[in-house]
mmCIF file of C-alpha atoms and ligand atoms in Angstrom:
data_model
loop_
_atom_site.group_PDB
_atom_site.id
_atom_site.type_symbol
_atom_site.label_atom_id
_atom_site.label_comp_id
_atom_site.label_asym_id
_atom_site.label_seq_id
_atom_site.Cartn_x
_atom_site.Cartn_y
_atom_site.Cartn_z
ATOM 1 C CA UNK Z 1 -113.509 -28.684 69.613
ATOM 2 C CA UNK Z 2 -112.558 -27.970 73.124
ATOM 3 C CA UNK Z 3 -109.326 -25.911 73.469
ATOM 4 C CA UNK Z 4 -106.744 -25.718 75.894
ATOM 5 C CA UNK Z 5 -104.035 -22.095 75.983
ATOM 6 C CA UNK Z 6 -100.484 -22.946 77.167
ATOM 7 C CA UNK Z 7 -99.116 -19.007 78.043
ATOM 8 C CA UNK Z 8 -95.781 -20.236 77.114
ATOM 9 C CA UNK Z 9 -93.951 -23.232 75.403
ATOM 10 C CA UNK Z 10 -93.360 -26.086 77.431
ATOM 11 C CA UNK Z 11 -91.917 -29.860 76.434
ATOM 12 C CA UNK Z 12 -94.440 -31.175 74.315
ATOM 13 C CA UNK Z 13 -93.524 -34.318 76.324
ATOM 14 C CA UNK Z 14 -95.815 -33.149 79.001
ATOM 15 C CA UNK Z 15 -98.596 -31.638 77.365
ATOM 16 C CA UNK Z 16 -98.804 -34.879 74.815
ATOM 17 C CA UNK Z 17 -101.682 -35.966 77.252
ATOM 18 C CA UNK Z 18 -104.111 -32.639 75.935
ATOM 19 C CA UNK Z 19 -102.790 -32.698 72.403
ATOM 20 C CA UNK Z 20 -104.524 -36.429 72.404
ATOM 21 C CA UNK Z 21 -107.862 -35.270 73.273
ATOM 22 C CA UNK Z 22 -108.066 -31.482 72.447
ATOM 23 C CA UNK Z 23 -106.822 -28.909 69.972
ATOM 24 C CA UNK Z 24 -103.849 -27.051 71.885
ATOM 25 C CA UNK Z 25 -102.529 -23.585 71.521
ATOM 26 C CA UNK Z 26 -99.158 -22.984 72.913
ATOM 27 C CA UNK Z 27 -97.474 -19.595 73.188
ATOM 28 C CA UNK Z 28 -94.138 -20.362 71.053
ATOM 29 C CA UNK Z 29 -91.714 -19.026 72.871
ATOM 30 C CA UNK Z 30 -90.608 -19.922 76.343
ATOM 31 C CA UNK Z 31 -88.576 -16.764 77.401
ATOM 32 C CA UNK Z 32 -91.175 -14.222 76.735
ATOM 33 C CA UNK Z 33 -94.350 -14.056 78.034
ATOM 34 C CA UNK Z 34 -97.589 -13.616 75.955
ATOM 35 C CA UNK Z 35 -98.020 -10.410 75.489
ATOM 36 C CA UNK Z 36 -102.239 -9.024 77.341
ATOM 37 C CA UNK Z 37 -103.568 -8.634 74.168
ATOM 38 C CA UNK Z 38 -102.945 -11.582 72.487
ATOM 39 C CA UNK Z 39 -103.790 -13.590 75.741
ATOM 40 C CA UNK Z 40 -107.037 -11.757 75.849
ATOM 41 C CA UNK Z 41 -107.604 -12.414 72.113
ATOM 42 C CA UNK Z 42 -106.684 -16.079 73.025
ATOM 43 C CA UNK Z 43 -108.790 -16.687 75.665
ATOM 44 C CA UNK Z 44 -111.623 -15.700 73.564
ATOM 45 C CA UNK Z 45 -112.590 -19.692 72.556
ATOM 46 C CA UNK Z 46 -110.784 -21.492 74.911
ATOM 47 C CA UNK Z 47 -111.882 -23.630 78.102
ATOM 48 C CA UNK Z 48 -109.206 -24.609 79.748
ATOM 49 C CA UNK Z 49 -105.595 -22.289 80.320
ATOM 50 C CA UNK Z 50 -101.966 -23.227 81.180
ATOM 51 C CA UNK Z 51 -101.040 -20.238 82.846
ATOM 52 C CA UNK Z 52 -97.834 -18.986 84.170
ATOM 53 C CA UNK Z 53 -97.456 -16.196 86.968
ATOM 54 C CA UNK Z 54 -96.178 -13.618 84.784
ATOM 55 C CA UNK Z 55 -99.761 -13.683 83.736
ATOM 56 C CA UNK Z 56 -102.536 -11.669 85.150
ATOM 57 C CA UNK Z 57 -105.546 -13.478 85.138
ATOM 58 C CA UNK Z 58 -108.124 -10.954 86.110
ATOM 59 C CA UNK Z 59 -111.965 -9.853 85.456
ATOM 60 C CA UNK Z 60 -110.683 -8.839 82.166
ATOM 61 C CA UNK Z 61 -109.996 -11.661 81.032
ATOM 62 C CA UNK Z 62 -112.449 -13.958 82.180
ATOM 63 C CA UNK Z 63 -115.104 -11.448 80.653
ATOM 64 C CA UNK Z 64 -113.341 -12.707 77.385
ATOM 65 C CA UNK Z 65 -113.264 -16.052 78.130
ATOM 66 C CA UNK Z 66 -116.714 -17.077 77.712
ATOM 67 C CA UNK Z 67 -116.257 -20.736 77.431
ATOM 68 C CA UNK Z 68 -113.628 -20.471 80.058
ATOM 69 C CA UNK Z 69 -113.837 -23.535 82.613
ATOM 70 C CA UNK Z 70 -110.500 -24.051 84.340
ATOM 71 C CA UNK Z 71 -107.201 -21.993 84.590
ATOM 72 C CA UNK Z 72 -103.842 -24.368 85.647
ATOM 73 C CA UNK Z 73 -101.588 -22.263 87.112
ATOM 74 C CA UNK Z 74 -97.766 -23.173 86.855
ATOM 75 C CA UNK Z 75 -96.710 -22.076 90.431
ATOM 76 C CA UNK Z 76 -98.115 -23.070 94.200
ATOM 77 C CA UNK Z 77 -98.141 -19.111 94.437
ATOM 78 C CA UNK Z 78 -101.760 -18.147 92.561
ATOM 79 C CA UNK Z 79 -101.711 -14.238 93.630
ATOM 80 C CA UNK Z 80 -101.611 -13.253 89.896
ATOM 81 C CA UNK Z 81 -105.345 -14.732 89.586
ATOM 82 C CA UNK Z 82 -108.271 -12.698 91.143
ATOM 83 C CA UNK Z 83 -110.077 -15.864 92.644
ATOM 84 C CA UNK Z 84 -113.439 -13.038 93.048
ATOM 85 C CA UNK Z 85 -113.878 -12.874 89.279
ATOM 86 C CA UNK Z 86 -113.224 -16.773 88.888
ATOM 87 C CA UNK Z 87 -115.899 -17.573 91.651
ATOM 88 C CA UNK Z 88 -118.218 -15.225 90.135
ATOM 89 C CA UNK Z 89 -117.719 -16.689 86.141
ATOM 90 C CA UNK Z 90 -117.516 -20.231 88.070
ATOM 91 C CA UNK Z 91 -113.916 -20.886 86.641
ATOM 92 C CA UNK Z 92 -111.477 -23.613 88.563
ATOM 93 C CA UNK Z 93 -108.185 -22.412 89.771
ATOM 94 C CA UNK Z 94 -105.898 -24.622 90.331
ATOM 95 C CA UNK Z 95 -102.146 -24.444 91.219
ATOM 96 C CA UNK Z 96 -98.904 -27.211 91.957
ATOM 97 C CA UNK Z 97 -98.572 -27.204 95.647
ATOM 98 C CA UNK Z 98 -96.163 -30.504 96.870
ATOM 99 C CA UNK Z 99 -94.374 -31.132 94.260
ATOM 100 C CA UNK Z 100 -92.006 -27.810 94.462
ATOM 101 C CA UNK Z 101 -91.674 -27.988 98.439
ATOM 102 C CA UNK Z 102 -88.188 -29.625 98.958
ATOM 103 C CA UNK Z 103 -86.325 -27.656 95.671
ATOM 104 C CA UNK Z 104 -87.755 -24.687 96.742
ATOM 105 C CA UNK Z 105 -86.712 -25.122 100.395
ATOM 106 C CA UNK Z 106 -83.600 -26.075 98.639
ATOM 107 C CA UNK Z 107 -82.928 -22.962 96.759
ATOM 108 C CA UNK Z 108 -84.089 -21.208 99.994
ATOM 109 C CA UNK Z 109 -81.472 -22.372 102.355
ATOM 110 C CA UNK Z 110 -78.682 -21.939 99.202
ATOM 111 C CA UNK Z 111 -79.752 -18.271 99.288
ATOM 112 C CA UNK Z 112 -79.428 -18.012 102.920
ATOM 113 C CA UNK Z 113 -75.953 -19.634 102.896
ATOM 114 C CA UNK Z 114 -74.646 -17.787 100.016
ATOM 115 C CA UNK Z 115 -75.490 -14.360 101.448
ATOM 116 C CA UNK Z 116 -74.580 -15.336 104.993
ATOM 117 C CA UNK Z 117 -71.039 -16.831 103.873
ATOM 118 C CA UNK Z 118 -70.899 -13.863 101.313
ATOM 119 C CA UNK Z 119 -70.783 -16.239 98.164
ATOM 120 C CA UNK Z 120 -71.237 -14.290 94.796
ATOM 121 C CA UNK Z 121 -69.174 -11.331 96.053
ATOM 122 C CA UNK Z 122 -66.270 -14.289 96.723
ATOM 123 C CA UNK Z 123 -66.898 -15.657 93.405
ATOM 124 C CA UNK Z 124 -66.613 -12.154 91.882
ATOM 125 C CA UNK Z 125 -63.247 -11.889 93.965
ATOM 126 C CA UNK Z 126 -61.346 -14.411 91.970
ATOM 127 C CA UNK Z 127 -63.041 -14.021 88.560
ATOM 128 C CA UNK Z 128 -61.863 -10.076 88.966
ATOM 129 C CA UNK Z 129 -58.227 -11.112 90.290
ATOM 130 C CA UNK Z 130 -58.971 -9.252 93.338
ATOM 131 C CA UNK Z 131 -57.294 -12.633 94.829
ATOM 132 C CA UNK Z 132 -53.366 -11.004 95.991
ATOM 133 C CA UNK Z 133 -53.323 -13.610 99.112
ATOM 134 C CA UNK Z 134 -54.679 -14.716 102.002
ATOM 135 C CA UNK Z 135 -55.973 -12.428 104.518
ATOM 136 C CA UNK Z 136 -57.485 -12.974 108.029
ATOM 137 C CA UNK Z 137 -61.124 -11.704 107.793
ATOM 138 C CA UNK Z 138 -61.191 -11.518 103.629
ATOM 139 C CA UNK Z 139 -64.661 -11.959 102.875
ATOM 140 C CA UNK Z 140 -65.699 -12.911 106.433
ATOM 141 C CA UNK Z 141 -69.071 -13.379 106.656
ATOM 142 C CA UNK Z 142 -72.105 -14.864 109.162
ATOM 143 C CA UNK Z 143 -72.229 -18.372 111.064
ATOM 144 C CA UNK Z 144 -75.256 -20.623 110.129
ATOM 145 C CA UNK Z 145 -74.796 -22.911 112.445
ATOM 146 C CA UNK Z 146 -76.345 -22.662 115.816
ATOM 147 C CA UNK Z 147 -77.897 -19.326 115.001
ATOM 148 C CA UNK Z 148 -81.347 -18.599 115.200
ATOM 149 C CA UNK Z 149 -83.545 -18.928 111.967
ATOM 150 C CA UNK Z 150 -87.003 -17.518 111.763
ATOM 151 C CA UNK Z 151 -89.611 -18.807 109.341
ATOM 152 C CA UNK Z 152 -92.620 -16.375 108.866
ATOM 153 C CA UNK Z 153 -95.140 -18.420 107.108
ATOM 154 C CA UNK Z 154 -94.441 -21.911 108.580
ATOM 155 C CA UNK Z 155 -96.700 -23.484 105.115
ATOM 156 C CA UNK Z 156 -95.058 -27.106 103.357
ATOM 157 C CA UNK Z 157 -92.306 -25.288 102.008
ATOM 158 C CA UNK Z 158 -91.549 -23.314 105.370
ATOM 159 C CA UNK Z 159 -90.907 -26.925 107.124
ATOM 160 C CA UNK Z 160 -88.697 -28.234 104.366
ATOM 161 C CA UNK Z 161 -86.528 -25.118 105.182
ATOM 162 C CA UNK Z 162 -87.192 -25.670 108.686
ATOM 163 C CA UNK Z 163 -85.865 -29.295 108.267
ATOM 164 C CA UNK Z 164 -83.001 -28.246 106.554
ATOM 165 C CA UNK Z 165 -81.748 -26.222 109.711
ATOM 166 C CA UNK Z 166 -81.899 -28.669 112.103
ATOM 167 C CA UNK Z 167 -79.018 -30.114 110.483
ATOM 168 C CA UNK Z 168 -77.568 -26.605 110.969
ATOM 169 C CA UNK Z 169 -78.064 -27.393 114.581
ATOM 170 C CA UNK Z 170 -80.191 -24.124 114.463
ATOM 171 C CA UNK Z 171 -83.047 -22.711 116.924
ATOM 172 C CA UNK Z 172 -86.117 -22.558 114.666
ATOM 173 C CA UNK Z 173 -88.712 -20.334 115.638
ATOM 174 C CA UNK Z 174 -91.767 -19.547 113.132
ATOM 175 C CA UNK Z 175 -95.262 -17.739 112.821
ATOM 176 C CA UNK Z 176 -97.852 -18.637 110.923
ATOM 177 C CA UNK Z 177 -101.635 -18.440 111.046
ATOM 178 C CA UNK Z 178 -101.925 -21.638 112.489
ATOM 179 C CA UNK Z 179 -99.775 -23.198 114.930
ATOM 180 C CA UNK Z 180 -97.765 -26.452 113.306
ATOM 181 C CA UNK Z 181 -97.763 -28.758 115.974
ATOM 182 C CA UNK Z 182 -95.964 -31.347 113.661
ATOM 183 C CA UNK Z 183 -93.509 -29.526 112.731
ATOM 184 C CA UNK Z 184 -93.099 -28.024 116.740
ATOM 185 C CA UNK Z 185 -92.908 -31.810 117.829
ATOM 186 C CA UNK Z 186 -90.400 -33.399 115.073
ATOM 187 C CA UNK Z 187 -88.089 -30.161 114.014
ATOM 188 C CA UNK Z 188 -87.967 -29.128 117.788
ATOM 189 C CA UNK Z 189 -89.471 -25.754 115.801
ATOM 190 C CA UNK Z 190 -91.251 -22.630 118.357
ATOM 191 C CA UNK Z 191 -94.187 -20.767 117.647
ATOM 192 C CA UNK Z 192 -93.646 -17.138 118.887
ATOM 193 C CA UNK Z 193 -95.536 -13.810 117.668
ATOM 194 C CA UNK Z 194 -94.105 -11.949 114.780
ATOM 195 C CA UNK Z 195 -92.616 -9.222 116.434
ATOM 196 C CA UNK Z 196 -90.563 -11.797 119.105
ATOM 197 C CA UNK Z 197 -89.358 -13.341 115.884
ATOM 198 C CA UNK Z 198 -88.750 -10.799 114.132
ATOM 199 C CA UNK Z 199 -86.603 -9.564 117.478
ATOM 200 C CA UNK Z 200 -84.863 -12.683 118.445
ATOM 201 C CA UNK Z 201 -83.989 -14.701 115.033
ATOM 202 C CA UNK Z 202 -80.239 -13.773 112.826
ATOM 203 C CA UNK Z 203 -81.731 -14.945 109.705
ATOM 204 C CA UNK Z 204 -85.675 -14.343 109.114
ATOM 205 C CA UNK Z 205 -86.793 -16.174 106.056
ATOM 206 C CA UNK Z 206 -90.249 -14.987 104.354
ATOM 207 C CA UNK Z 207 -91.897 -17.888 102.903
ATOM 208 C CA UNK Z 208 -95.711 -16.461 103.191
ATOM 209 C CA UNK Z 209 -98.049 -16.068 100.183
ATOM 210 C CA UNK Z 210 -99.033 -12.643 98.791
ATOM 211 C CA UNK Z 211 -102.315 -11.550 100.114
ATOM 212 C CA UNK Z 212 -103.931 -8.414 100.878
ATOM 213 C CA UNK Z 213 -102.843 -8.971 104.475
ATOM 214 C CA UNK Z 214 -99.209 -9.844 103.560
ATOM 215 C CA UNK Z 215 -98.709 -6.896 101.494
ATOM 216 C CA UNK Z 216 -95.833 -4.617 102.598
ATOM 217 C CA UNK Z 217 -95.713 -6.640 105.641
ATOM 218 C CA UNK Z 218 -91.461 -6.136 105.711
ATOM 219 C CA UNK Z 219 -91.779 -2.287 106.035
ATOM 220 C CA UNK Z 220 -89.277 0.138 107.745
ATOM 221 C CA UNK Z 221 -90.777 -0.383 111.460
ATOM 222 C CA UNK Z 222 -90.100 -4.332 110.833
ATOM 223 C CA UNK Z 223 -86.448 -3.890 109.537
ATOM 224 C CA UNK Z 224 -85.974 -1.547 112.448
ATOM 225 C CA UNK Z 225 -86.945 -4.444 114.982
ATOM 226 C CA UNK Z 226 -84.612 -6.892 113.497
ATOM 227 C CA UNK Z 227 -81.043 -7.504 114.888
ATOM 228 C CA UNK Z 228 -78.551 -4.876 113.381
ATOM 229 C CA UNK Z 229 -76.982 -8.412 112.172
ATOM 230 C CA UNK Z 230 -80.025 -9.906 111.130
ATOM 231 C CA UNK Z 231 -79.762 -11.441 107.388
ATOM 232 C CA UNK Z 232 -83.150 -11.131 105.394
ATOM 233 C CA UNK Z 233 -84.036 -14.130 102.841
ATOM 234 C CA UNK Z 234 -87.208 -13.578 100.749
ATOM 235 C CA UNK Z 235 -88.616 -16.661 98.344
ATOM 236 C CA UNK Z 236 -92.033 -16.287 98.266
ATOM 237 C CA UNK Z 237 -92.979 -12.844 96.373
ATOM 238 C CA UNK Z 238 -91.860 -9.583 96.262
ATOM 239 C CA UNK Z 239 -95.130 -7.844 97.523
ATOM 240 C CA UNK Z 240 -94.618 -8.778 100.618
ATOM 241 C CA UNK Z 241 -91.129 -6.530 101.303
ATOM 242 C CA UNK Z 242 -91.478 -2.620 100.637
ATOM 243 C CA UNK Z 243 -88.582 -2.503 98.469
ATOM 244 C CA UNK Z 244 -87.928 1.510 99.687
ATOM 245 C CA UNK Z 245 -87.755 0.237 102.858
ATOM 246 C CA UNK Z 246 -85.535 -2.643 102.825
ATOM 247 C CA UNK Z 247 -82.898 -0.408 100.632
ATOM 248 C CA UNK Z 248 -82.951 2.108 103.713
ATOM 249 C CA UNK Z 249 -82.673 -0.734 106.189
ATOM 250 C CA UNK Z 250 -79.635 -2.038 104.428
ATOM 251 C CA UNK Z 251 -78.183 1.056 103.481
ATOM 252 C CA UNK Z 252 -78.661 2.529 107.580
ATOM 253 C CA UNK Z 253 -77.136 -0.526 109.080
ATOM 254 C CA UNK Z 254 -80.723 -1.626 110.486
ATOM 255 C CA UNK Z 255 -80.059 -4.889 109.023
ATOM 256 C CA UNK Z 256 -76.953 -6.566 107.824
ATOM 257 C CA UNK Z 257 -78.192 -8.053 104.458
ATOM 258 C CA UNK Z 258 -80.917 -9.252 102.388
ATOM 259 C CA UNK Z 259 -81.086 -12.439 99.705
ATOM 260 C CA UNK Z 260 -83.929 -11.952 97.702
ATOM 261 C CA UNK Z 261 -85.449 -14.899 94.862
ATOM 262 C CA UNK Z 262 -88.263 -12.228 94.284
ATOM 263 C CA UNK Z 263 -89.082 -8.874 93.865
ATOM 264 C CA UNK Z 264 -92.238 -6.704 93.560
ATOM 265 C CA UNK Z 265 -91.746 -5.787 89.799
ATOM 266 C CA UNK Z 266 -90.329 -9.065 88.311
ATOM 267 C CA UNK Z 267 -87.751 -9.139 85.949
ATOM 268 C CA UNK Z 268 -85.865 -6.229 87.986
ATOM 269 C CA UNK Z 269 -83.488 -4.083 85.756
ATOM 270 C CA UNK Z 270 -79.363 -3.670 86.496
ATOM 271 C CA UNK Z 271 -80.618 -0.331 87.712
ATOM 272 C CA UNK Z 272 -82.867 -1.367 90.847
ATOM 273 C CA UNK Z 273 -81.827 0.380 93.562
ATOM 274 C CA UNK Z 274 -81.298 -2.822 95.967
ATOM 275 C CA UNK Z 275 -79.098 -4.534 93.520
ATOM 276 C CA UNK Z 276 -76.350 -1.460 93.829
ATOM 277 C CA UNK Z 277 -75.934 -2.656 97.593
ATOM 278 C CA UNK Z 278 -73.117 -5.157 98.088
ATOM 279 C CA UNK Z 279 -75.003 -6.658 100.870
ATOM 280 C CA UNK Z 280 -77.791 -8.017 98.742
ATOM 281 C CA UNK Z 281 -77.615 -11.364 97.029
ATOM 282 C CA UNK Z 282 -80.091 -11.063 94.241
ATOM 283 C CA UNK Z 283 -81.619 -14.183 91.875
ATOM 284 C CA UNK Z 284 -84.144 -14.497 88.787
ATOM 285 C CA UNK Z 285 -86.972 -16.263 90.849
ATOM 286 C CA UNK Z 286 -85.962 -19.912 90.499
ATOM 287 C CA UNK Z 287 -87.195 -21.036 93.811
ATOM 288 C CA UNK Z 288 -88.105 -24.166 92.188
ATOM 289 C CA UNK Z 289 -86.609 -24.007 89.314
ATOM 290 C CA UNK Z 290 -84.720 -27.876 89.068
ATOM 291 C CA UNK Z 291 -86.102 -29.515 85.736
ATOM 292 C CA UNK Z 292 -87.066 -32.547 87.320
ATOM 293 C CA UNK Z 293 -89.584 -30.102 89.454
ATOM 294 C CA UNK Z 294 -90.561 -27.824 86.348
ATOM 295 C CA UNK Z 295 -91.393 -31.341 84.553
ATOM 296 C CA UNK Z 296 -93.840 -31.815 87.882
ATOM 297 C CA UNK Z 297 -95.208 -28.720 88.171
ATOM 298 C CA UNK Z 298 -96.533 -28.730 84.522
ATOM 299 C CA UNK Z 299 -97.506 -32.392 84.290
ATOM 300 C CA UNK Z 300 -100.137 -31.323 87.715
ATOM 301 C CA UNK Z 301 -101.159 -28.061 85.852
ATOM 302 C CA UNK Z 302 -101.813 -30.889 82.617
ATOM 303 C CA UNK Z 303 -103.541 -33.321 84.805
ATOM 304 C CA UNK Z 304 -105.775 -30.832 86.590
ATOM 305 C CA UNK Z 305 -106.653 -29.167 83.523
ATOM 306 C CA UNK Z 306 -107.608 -32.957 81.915
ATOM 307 C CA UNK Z 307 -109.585 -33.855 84.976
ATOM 308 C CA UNK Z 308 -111.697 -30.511 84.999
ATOM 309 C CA UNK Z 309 -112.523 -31.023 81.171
ATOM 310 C CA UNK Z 310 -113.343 -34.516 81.899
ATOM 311 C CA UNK Z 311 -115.892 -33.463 84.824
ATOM 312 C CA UNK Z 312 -113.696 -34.695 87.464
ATOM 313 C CA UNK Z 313 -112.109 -33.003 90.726
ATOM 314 C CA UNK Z 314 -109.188 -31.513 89.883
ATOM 315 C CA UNK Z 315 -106.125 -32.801 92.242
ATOM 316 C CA UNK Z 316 -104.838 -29.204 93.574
ATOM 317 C CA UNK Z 317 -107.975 -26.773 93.607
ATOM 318 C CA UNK Z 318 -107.485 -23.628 94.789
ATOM 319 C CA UNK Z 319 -111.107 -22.441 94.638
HETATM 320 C C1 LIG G 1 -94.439 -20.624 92.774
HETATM 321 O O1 LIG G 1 -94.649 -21.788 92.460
HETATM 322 O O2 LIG G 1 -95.298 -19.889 93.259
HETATM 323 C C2 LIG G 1 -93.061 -20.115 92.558
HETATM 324 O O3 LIG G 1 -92.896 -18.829 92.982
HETATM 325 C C3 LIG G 1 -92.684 -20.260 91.105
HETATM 326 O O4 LIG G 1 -92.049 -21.435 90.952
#
């Protein structure tokens, strides 16, 4: 019987459409991810996989995976899958573009105005009884409004930010492979090279995929071209920030602070070094993490998986 591997458990709700027509093996537990070996013990007789990002999907184990036809994976981000290997043992990639672009520009734009406006350190203020009274620059932090926001990696998600701003009456510059003319005509959004943006904008959000091009692409030089008030927002992944380097940066004063969503090493410890700044507002990944979106994200990973069995297109190929 054709067999399906969910890396972790999801509502059975939305995966009621495989059980149906195929036998289904889903990782119980939903806060820790399968451990390599059993996945590559798993993947042994299956043909289709449910995969999350914490999994590497690699040559590995689509050696194993002999009858291996299609791997869903739970995130529009897919750099945890080495699309080489798939070409070569003619597996389908897919991912769930779309459906996370306005919670994740959401989440974005919180994490902007909570480290601008200083948020969890004011939070911590009261819960501590730090509170004594009111003082004329307590907790003062940076204006959002009319300030100048730059998007590097103007993709979906990167407009719905973009968007977002305008109602911060913001300047929005961006850079991106491709110039958006769309988004240039109805967000009133510039194109300019990286290093102008990287000059000219107070907040510079990151919002480009992991590649091999991407990697490291924040290093020291970068932080060092930013405004010395500049406010650093990464939600797309951690690769693309050297992590040594944005500690210095915020540490020397080269930029004024960093929210991050993601980091290179994910979970990060209490111990990580950028967490013992006070300028850094850190969060668990949940760029898209509303449950209406989860829901979305793994009914598309369900329904691409169902059409690829079937012989049909999938609906969000990445391959
Ligand atoms: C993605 O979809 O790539 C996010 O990072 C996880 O929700």
């Amino acid at each position: 019987m054709t067999k399906i591997l969910i890396t972790r458990n999801l509502p059975e709700s939305a995966v009621d459409k495989l059980n149906e027509s195929y036998e289904v093996e889903m990782w119980p537990h939903e806060d820790t991810p399968i451990p390599r070996e059993e996945l590559l013990d798993k993947v042994k007789d299956a043909d289709a996989v449910l995969a999350m990002l914490t999994e590497t999907i690699d040559e590995e184990v689509f050696q194993k995976a002999k009858n291996l036809k299609v791997v869903a994976n739970m995130a529009v981000g897919f750099d945890n899958i080495d699309l080489e290997s798939a070409k070569k043992h003619e597996v389908v990639i897919t991912n769930t573009p779309d459906v996370l672009n306005e919670t994740t520009a959401d989440l974005t734009f919180a994490l902007l105005l909570a480290t601008a406006r200083r948020i969890p350190e004011a939070v911590e203020y009261v819960k501590q009884d730090d509170w004594k009274t009111w003082s004329p620059f307590l907790l003062a932090g940076s204006d959002v409004h009319h300030k100048t926001l730059g998007i590097v990696g103007m993709g979906n998600i990167g407009q719905a930010v973009a968007k977002r701003a305008t109602g911060f009456n913001m300047s929005i510059l961006y850079h991106n492979r491709s110039r958006k003319k769309n988004a240039e005509q109805e967000l009133g959004a510039t194109y300019v090279e990286f290093d102008e943006l990287i000059q000219q904008s107070d907040f510079v959000v990151c919002m480009t995929p992991l590649t091999d091009e991407t990697k490291n692409m924040f290093n020291a030089d970068v932080f060092k071209n930013m405004k010395e008030s500049a406010i650093f927002i990464n939600s797309s992944r951690g690769g693309v920030v050297n992590e040594e380097d944005l500690f210095k940066a915020l540490e020397d004063g080269d930029i004024k602070a960093a929210g991050l969503d993601v980091f290179k090493n994910e979970p990060i410890k209490s111990d990580h070094p950028l967490l013992s700044l006070g300028n850094v507002v850190a969060l668990p990944h949940i760029g898209s993490a509303s449950v209406d979106t989860r829901m979305k994200m793994v009914e598309l990973a369900v329904e691409n998986i169902a059409r690829v069995l079937n012989g049909e297109d999938p609906i969000t190929p990445v391959n």
